[in-house]
Amino acid sequence: MADMNVDVILPCLDEADALPEVLGRLPRGYRAIVVDNGSTDGSADVARAHGALVVTEPVKGFGSACAAGVAAATAEYVAFCDADASMDPAELVPLVARVATGHTDLALGRRVPTTPGAWAPHARFANRVLAVLMRRATGYRLRDLGPMRVMRREDLVALDLQDRRSGYPLEMVLAAHAAGWRVDESDIGYAQRIGDSKVTGTLRGTVNAVKDMSRLLREYRREARPTPVAPASVEPLVASTAEGVRS
């Protein structure tokens, strides 16, 4: 485990039914870090049984779970993916390759629904509006605030993200912009999740997420960010394996 090249952070709240499928799809050489954020369905035990490193984060919130995962990560590259089986972890491979070869500093997965009902209409609309506001604030040509993303761990730590609620993904993009990162996105499949959604699958969860992200956008426009911390230089890989990184 000491020479793992990619750590995949999976925030988790009652995902026992989905975890076997998600963990079974991880590419060879990728380590799963499942952050249990208060599950009551045995998710932690399921994750351990399937070889994942389990981190317990008692403070509720998507950002809290993500931050705990980053603190536990040790690999050169860190990735984020939902634990509900709505996306295939195998699609992390080309995202990792883009960062590893120096094409970008933050690679995002742009969700494309592959099954009916995969993306609730209210959540999709809210995401579209926030993406427009994000483009206006940063100039990045992004159309999604998707949870699948990859970057170098030391660069992410240097951003010093503070949001511990639903605004964590947006804060990452805003902080990356302030630091002068290159950010791009590419299509990934987005299927019907297994189990009930805790955030955007409900109207209340979507409203709360929009409130968190709207606050971050207002603060970003109003306040000057600290001096940018540019990503560390990356030597392009001479050759890549079928997985895009060293297994």
CSV table of C-alpha atoms in Angstrom, one decimal:
chain,number,residue,atom,x,y,z
A,1,MET,CA,0.0,0.0,0.0
A,2,ALA,CA,3.0,2.3,0.6
A,3,ASP,CA,3.7,2.8,-3.1
A,4,MET,CA,0.1,3.5,-4.2
A,5,ASN,CA,0.1,6.2,-6.9
A,6,VAL,CA,-3.6,7.3,-6.7
A,7,ASP,CA,-5.8,7.6,-3.6
A,8,VAL,CA,-9.5,7.8,-4.4
A,9,ILE,CA,-11.6,9.6,-1.7
A,10,LEU,CA,-15.2,8.3,-1.4
A,11,PRO,CA,-17.4,10.3,1.0
A,12,CYS,CA,-19.9,7.9,2.4
A,13,LEU,CA,-23.2,8.1,4.2
A,14,ASP,CA,-25.2,4.8,4.2
A,15,GLU,CA,-23.8,3.4,1.0
A,16,ALA,CA,-23.5,-0.3,2.0
A,17,ASP,CA,-25.5,-1.5,-1.0
A,18,ALA,CA,-23.5,0.4,-3.5
A,19,LEU,CA,-19.9,0.1,-2.1
A,20,PRO,CA,-19.2,-3.5,-3.4
A,21,GLU,CA,-19.9,-2.4,-7.0
A,22,VAL,CA,-17.9,0.9,-6.6
A,23,LEU,CA,-14.9,-0.7,-5.0
A,24,GLY,CA,-14.9,-3.6,-7.4
A,25,ARG,CA,-14.5,-1.1,-10.3
A,26,LEU,CA,-11.5,0.7,-9.0
A,27,PRO,CA,-8.6,0.4,-11.5
A,28,ARG,CA,-5.6,-1.7,-10.4
A,29,GLY,CA,-3.1,0.5,-8.4
A,30,TYR,CA,-5.8,2.8,-7.1
A,31,ARG,CA,-6.5,2.8,-3.3
A,32,ALA,CA,-9.9,3.5,-2.0
A,33,ILE,CA,-10.3,5.8,1.0
A,34,VAL,CA,-13.9,5.5,2.2
A,35,VAL,CA,-14.8,8.3,4.6
A,36,ASP,CA,-17.7,7.2,6.8
A,37,ASN,CA,-19.7,10.3,7.7
A,38,GLY,CA,-22.1,8.8,10.1
A,39,SER,CA,-23.4,5.7,8.4
A,40,THR,CA,-25.8,3.4,10.3
A,41,ASP,CA,-26.1,0.6,7.7
A,42,GLY,CA,-22.7,-1.0,8.2
A,43,SER,CA,-21.0,0.9,5.3
A,44,ALA,CA,-17.6,0.9,7.1
A,45,ASP,CA,-17.6,-2.8,7.5
A,46,VAL,CA,-18.5,-3.4,3.9
A,47,ALA,CA,-15.8,-1.0,2.8
A,48,ARG,CA,-13.2,-2.8,4.9
A,49,ALA,CA,-14.3,-6.2,3.6
A,50,HIS,CA,-13.6,-5.0,0.1
A,51,GLY,CA,-10.1,-3.7,0.9
A,52,ALA,CA,-10.7,0.0,1.4
A,53,LEU,CA,-9.1,2.2,4.0
A,54,VAL,CA,-11.9,3.5,6.2
A,55,VAL,CA,-11.7,6.9,7.8
A,56,THR,CA,-14.4,7.9,10.3
A,57,GLU,CA,-15.5,11.6,10.2
A,58,PRO,CA,-18.1,12.4,12.9
A,59,VAL,CA,-18.7,16.0,11.8
A,60,LYS,CA,-21.5,15.9,9.2
A,61,GLY,CA,-21.0,17.5,5.9
A,62,PHE,CA,-19.7,16.7,2.4
A,63,GLY,CA,-16.7,19.0,2.9
A,64,SER,CA,-15.9,17.5,6.2
A,65,ALA,CA,-15.8,14.1,4.6
A,66,CYS,CA,-13.6,15.3,1.8
A,67,ALA,CA,-11.2,17.1,4.1
A,68,ALA,CA,-10.8,14.0,6.2
A,69,GLY,CA,-10.1,11.9,3.1
A,70,VAL,CA,-7.4,14.4,2.0
A,71,ALA,CA,-5.8,14.3,5.4
A,72,ALA,CA,-5.6,10.5,5.2
A,73,ALA,CA,-4.3,10.4,1.6
A,74,THR,CA,-0.6,9.8,0.9
A,75,ALA,CA,-0.4,9.2,-2.8
A,76,GLU,CA,0.9,11.7,-5.3
A,77,TYR,CA,-2.5,12.0,-7.0
A,78,VAL,CA,-5.8,12.3,-5.2
A,79,ALA,CA,-9.2,11.7,-6.8
A,80,PHE,CA,-12.8,12.1,-5.7
A,81,CYS,CA,-15.7,10.0,-6.6
A,82,ASP,CA,-19.2,9.4,-5.2
A,83,ALA,CA,-19.8,6.1,-3.4
A,84,ASP,CA,-23.3,5.6,-4.7
A,85,ALA,CA,-22.4,3.8,-8.0
A,86,SER,CA,-23.7,6.7,-10.1
A,87,MET,CA,-20.3,6.9,-11.8
A,88,ASP,CA,-17.7,4.3,-12.8
A,89,PRO,CA,-14.3,4.7,-11.0
A,90,ALA,CA,-12.7,3.2,-14.1
A,91,GLU,CA,-13.3,6.6,-15.7
A,92,LEU,CA,-10.8,8.2,-13.4
A,93,VAL,CA,-8.0,6.7,-15.5
A,94,PRO,CA,-8.0,9.3,-18.3
A,95,LEU,CA,-8.5,12.1,-15.7
A,96,VAL,CA,-5.5,11.0,-13.8
A,97,ALA,CA,-3.5,10.7,-17.0
A,98,ARG,CA,-4.3,14.4,-17.9
A,99,VAL,CA,-2.9,15.6,-14.6
A,100,ALA,CA,0.1,13.2,-14.6
A,101,THR,CA,1.2,14.2,-18.1
A,102,GLY,CA,1.0,17.9,-17.3
A,103,HIS,CA,-2.0,18.8,-19.6
A,104,THR,CA,-4.0,20.2,-16.7
A,105,ASP,CA,-3.8,20.8,-12.9
A,106,LEU,CA,-7.4,19.9,-12.1
A,107,ALA,CA,-9.3,17.4,-14.2
A,108,LEU,CA,-13.1,17.3,-13.7
A,109,GLY,CA,-15.6,14.7,-14.9
A,110,ARG,CA,-18.6,16.3,-16.7
A,111,ARG,CA,-21.6,14.1,-16.0
A,112,VAL,CA,-23.6,12.8,-19.0
A,113,PRO,CA,-26.7,10.8,-17.9
A,114,THR,CA,-26.7,7.2,-19.2
A,115,THR,CA,-30.0,6.0,-17.6
A,116,PRO,CA,-33.4,7.6,-17.3
A,117,GLY,CA,-33.8,9.4,-14.0
A,118,ALA,CA,-30.1,9.5,-13.2
A,119,TRP,CA,-30.2,13.2,-12.7
A,120,ALA,CA,-33.2,14.8,-11.0
A,121,PRO,CA,-34.5,17.8,-13.0
A,122,HIS,CA,-34.3,20.2,-10.1
A,123,ALA,CA,-30.7,19.2,-9.4
A,124,ARG,CA,-29.7,19.4,-13.0
A,125,PHE,CA,-31.2,22.9,-13.4
A,126,ALA,CA,-29.4,24.1,-10.2
A,127,ASN,CA,-26.1,22.7,-11.4
A,128,ARG,CA,-26.6,24.5,-14.8
A,129,VAL,CA,-27.2,27.8,-13.1
A,130,LEU,CA,-24.3,27.5,-10.8
A,131,ALA,CA,-22.0,26.5,-13.7
A,132,VAL,CA,-23.0,29.7,-15.5
A,133,LEU,CA,-22.2,31.8,-12.4
A,134,MET,CA,-18.9,29.9,-11.9
A,135,ARG,CA,-17.9,30.6,-15.5
A,136,ARG,CA,-18.6,34.3,-15.0
A,137,ALA,CA,-16.5,34.3,-11.8
A,138,THR,CA,-13.5,32.3,-13.2
A,139,GLY,CA,-13.6,32.3,-17.0
A,140,TYR,CA,-13.3,28.5,-16.9
A,141,ARG,CA,-15.3,26.9,-19.7
A,142,LEU,CA,-17.0,24.4,-17.4
A,143,ARG,CA,-20.6,23.1,-17.6
A,144,ASP,CA,-20.7,20.9,-14.5
A,145,LEU,CA,-19.7,21.0,-10.8
A,146,GLY,CA,-19.3,17.2,-10.8
A,147,PRO,CA,-17.9,15.3,-7.9
A,148,MET,CA,-15.4,13.2,-10.0
A,149,ARG,CA,-12.1,15.1,-10.0
A,150,VAL,CA,-8.4,14.6,-9.9
A,151,MET,CA,-5.4,16.7,-8.9
A,152,ARG,CA,-2.0,16.3,-7.2
A,153,ARG,CA,-2.4,15.9,-3.5
A,154,GLU,CA,0.3,18.5,-2.5
A,155,ASP,CA,-1.3,21.1,-4.7
A,156,LEU,CA,-4.8,20.5,-3.2
A,157,VAL,CA,-3.4,20.8,0.3
A,158,ALA,CA,-1.8,24.1,-0.6
A,159,LEU,CA,-5.3,25.5,-1.5
A,160,ASP,CA,-6.3,25.2,2.2
A,161,LEU,CA,-10.0,24.7,1.5
A,162,GLN,CA,-12.2,25.7,4.4
A,163,ASP,CA,-15.8,24.8,3.4
A,164,ARG,CA,-17.1,21.8,5.3
A,165,ARG,CA,-20.6,21.6,3.7
A,166,SER,CA,-21.9,21.4,0.2
A,167,GLY,CA,-19.8,24.2,-1.1
A,168,TYR,CA,-16.5,22.2,-1.0
A,169,PRO,CA,-16.5,21.3,-4.8
A,170,LEU,CA,-17.1,24.9,-5.8
A,171,GLU,CA,-14.6,26.3,-3.4
A,172,MET,CA,-12.0,24.0,-4.9
A,173,VAL,CA,-12.6,25.4,-8.4
A,174,LEU,CA,-12.6,29.0,-7.1
A,175,ALA,CA,-9.4,28.5,-5.1
A,176,ALA,CA,-7.8,26.8,-8.1
A,177,HIS,CA,-8.7,29.8,-10.3
A,178,ALA,CA,-7.2,32.2,-7.7
A,179,ALA,CA,-4.0,30.1,-7.7
A,180,GLY,CA,-3.7,30.1,-11.5
A,181,TRP,CA,-4.5,26.5,-12.1
A,182,ARG,CA,-5.4,25.1,-15.4
A,183,VAL,CA,-8.8,23.4,-15.1
A,184,ASP,CA,-10.7,21.4,-17.7
A,185,GLU,CA,-13.5,18.8,-17.9
A,186,SER,CA,-14.3,15.7,-20.0
A,187,ASP,CA,-17.4,13.6,-20.3
A,188,ILE,CA,-18.1,10.7,-17.9
A,189,GLY,CA,-21.2,8.5,-17.6
A,190,TYR,CA,-23.7,9.2,-14.9
A,191,ALA,CA,-26.2,6.4,-14.0
A,192,GLN,CA,-29.0,6.0,-11.5
A,193,ARG,CA,-27.5,5.8,-8.1
A,194,ILE,CA,-28.0,2.9,-5.7
A,195,GLY,CA,-30.0,3.9,-2.7
A,196,ASP,CA,-31.4,7.3,-1.7
A,197,SER,CA,-29.6,10.6,-2.4
A,198,LYS,CA,-28.6,12.7,0.7
A,199,VAL,CA,-28.1,16.0,-1.2
A,200,THR,CA,-29.1,16.7,-4.7
A,201,GLY,CA,-31.6,13.9,-5.0
A,202,THR,CA,-33.9,15.9,-2.7
A,203,LEU,CA,-35.3,19.4,-3.2
A,204,ARG,CA,-34.2,20.4,0.3
A,205,GLY,CA,-30.7,19.1,-0.2
A,206,THR,CA,-30.4,20.9,-3.6
A,207,VAL,CA,-31.6,24.2,-2.0
A,208,ASN,CA,-29.1,23.9,0.8
A,209,ALA,CA,-26.3,23.1,-1.7
A,210,VAL,CA,-27.2,26.1,-3.8
A,211,LYS,CA,-27.2,28.3,-0.7
A,212,ASP,CA,-23.7,27.1,0.2
A,213,MET,CA,-22.3,27.7,-3.3
A,214,SER,CA,-24.0,31.0,-3.8
A,215,ARG,CA,-22.4,32.2,-0.6
A,216,LEU,CA,-19.0,31.1,-1.8
A,217,LEU,CA,-19.5,32.9,-5.1
A,218,ARG,CA,-20.5,36.1,-3.3
A,219,GLU,CA,-17.5,36.0,-1.1
A,220,TYR,CA,-15.2,35.2,-4.0
A,221,ARG,CA,-16.4,38.3,-5.9
A,222,ARG,CA,-16.2,40.5,-2.8
A,223,GLU,CA,-12.9,39.5,-1.2
A,224,ALA,CA,-9.4,39.3,-2.5
A,225,ARG,CA,-7.9,35.8,-2.2
A,226,PRO,CA,-4.4,35.3,-0.7
A,227,THR,CA,-1.3,35.3,-2.8
A,228,PRO,CA,-1.7,32.4,-5.4
A,229,VAL,CA,0.1,29.2,-4.8
A,230,ALA,CA,0.9,27.8,-8.2
A,231,PRO,CA,0.9,24.0,-8.7
A,232,ALA,CA,4.2,22.3,-8.5
A,233,SER,CA,5.8,21.6,-11.8
A,234,VAL,CA,5.2,18.1,-13.2
A,235,GLU,CA,7.5,16.3,-15.6
A,236,PRO,CA,5.4,14.7,-18.4
A,237,LEU,CA,5.4,10.9,-18.3
A,238,VAL,CA,7.6,9.3,-20.9
A,239,ALA,CA,5.2,6.5,-21.4
A,240,SER,CA,1.8,5.6,-19.9
A,241,THR,CA,0.4,2.3,-19.0
A,242,ALA,CA,-3.1,1.1,-20.0
A,243,GLU,CA,-4.3,2.6,-16.8
A,244,GLY,CA,-2.7,6.0,-17.4
A,245,VAL,CA,-0.6,5.7,-14.2
A,246,ARG,CA,1.9,3.3,-12.7
A,247,SER,CA,0.1,0.3,-11.3
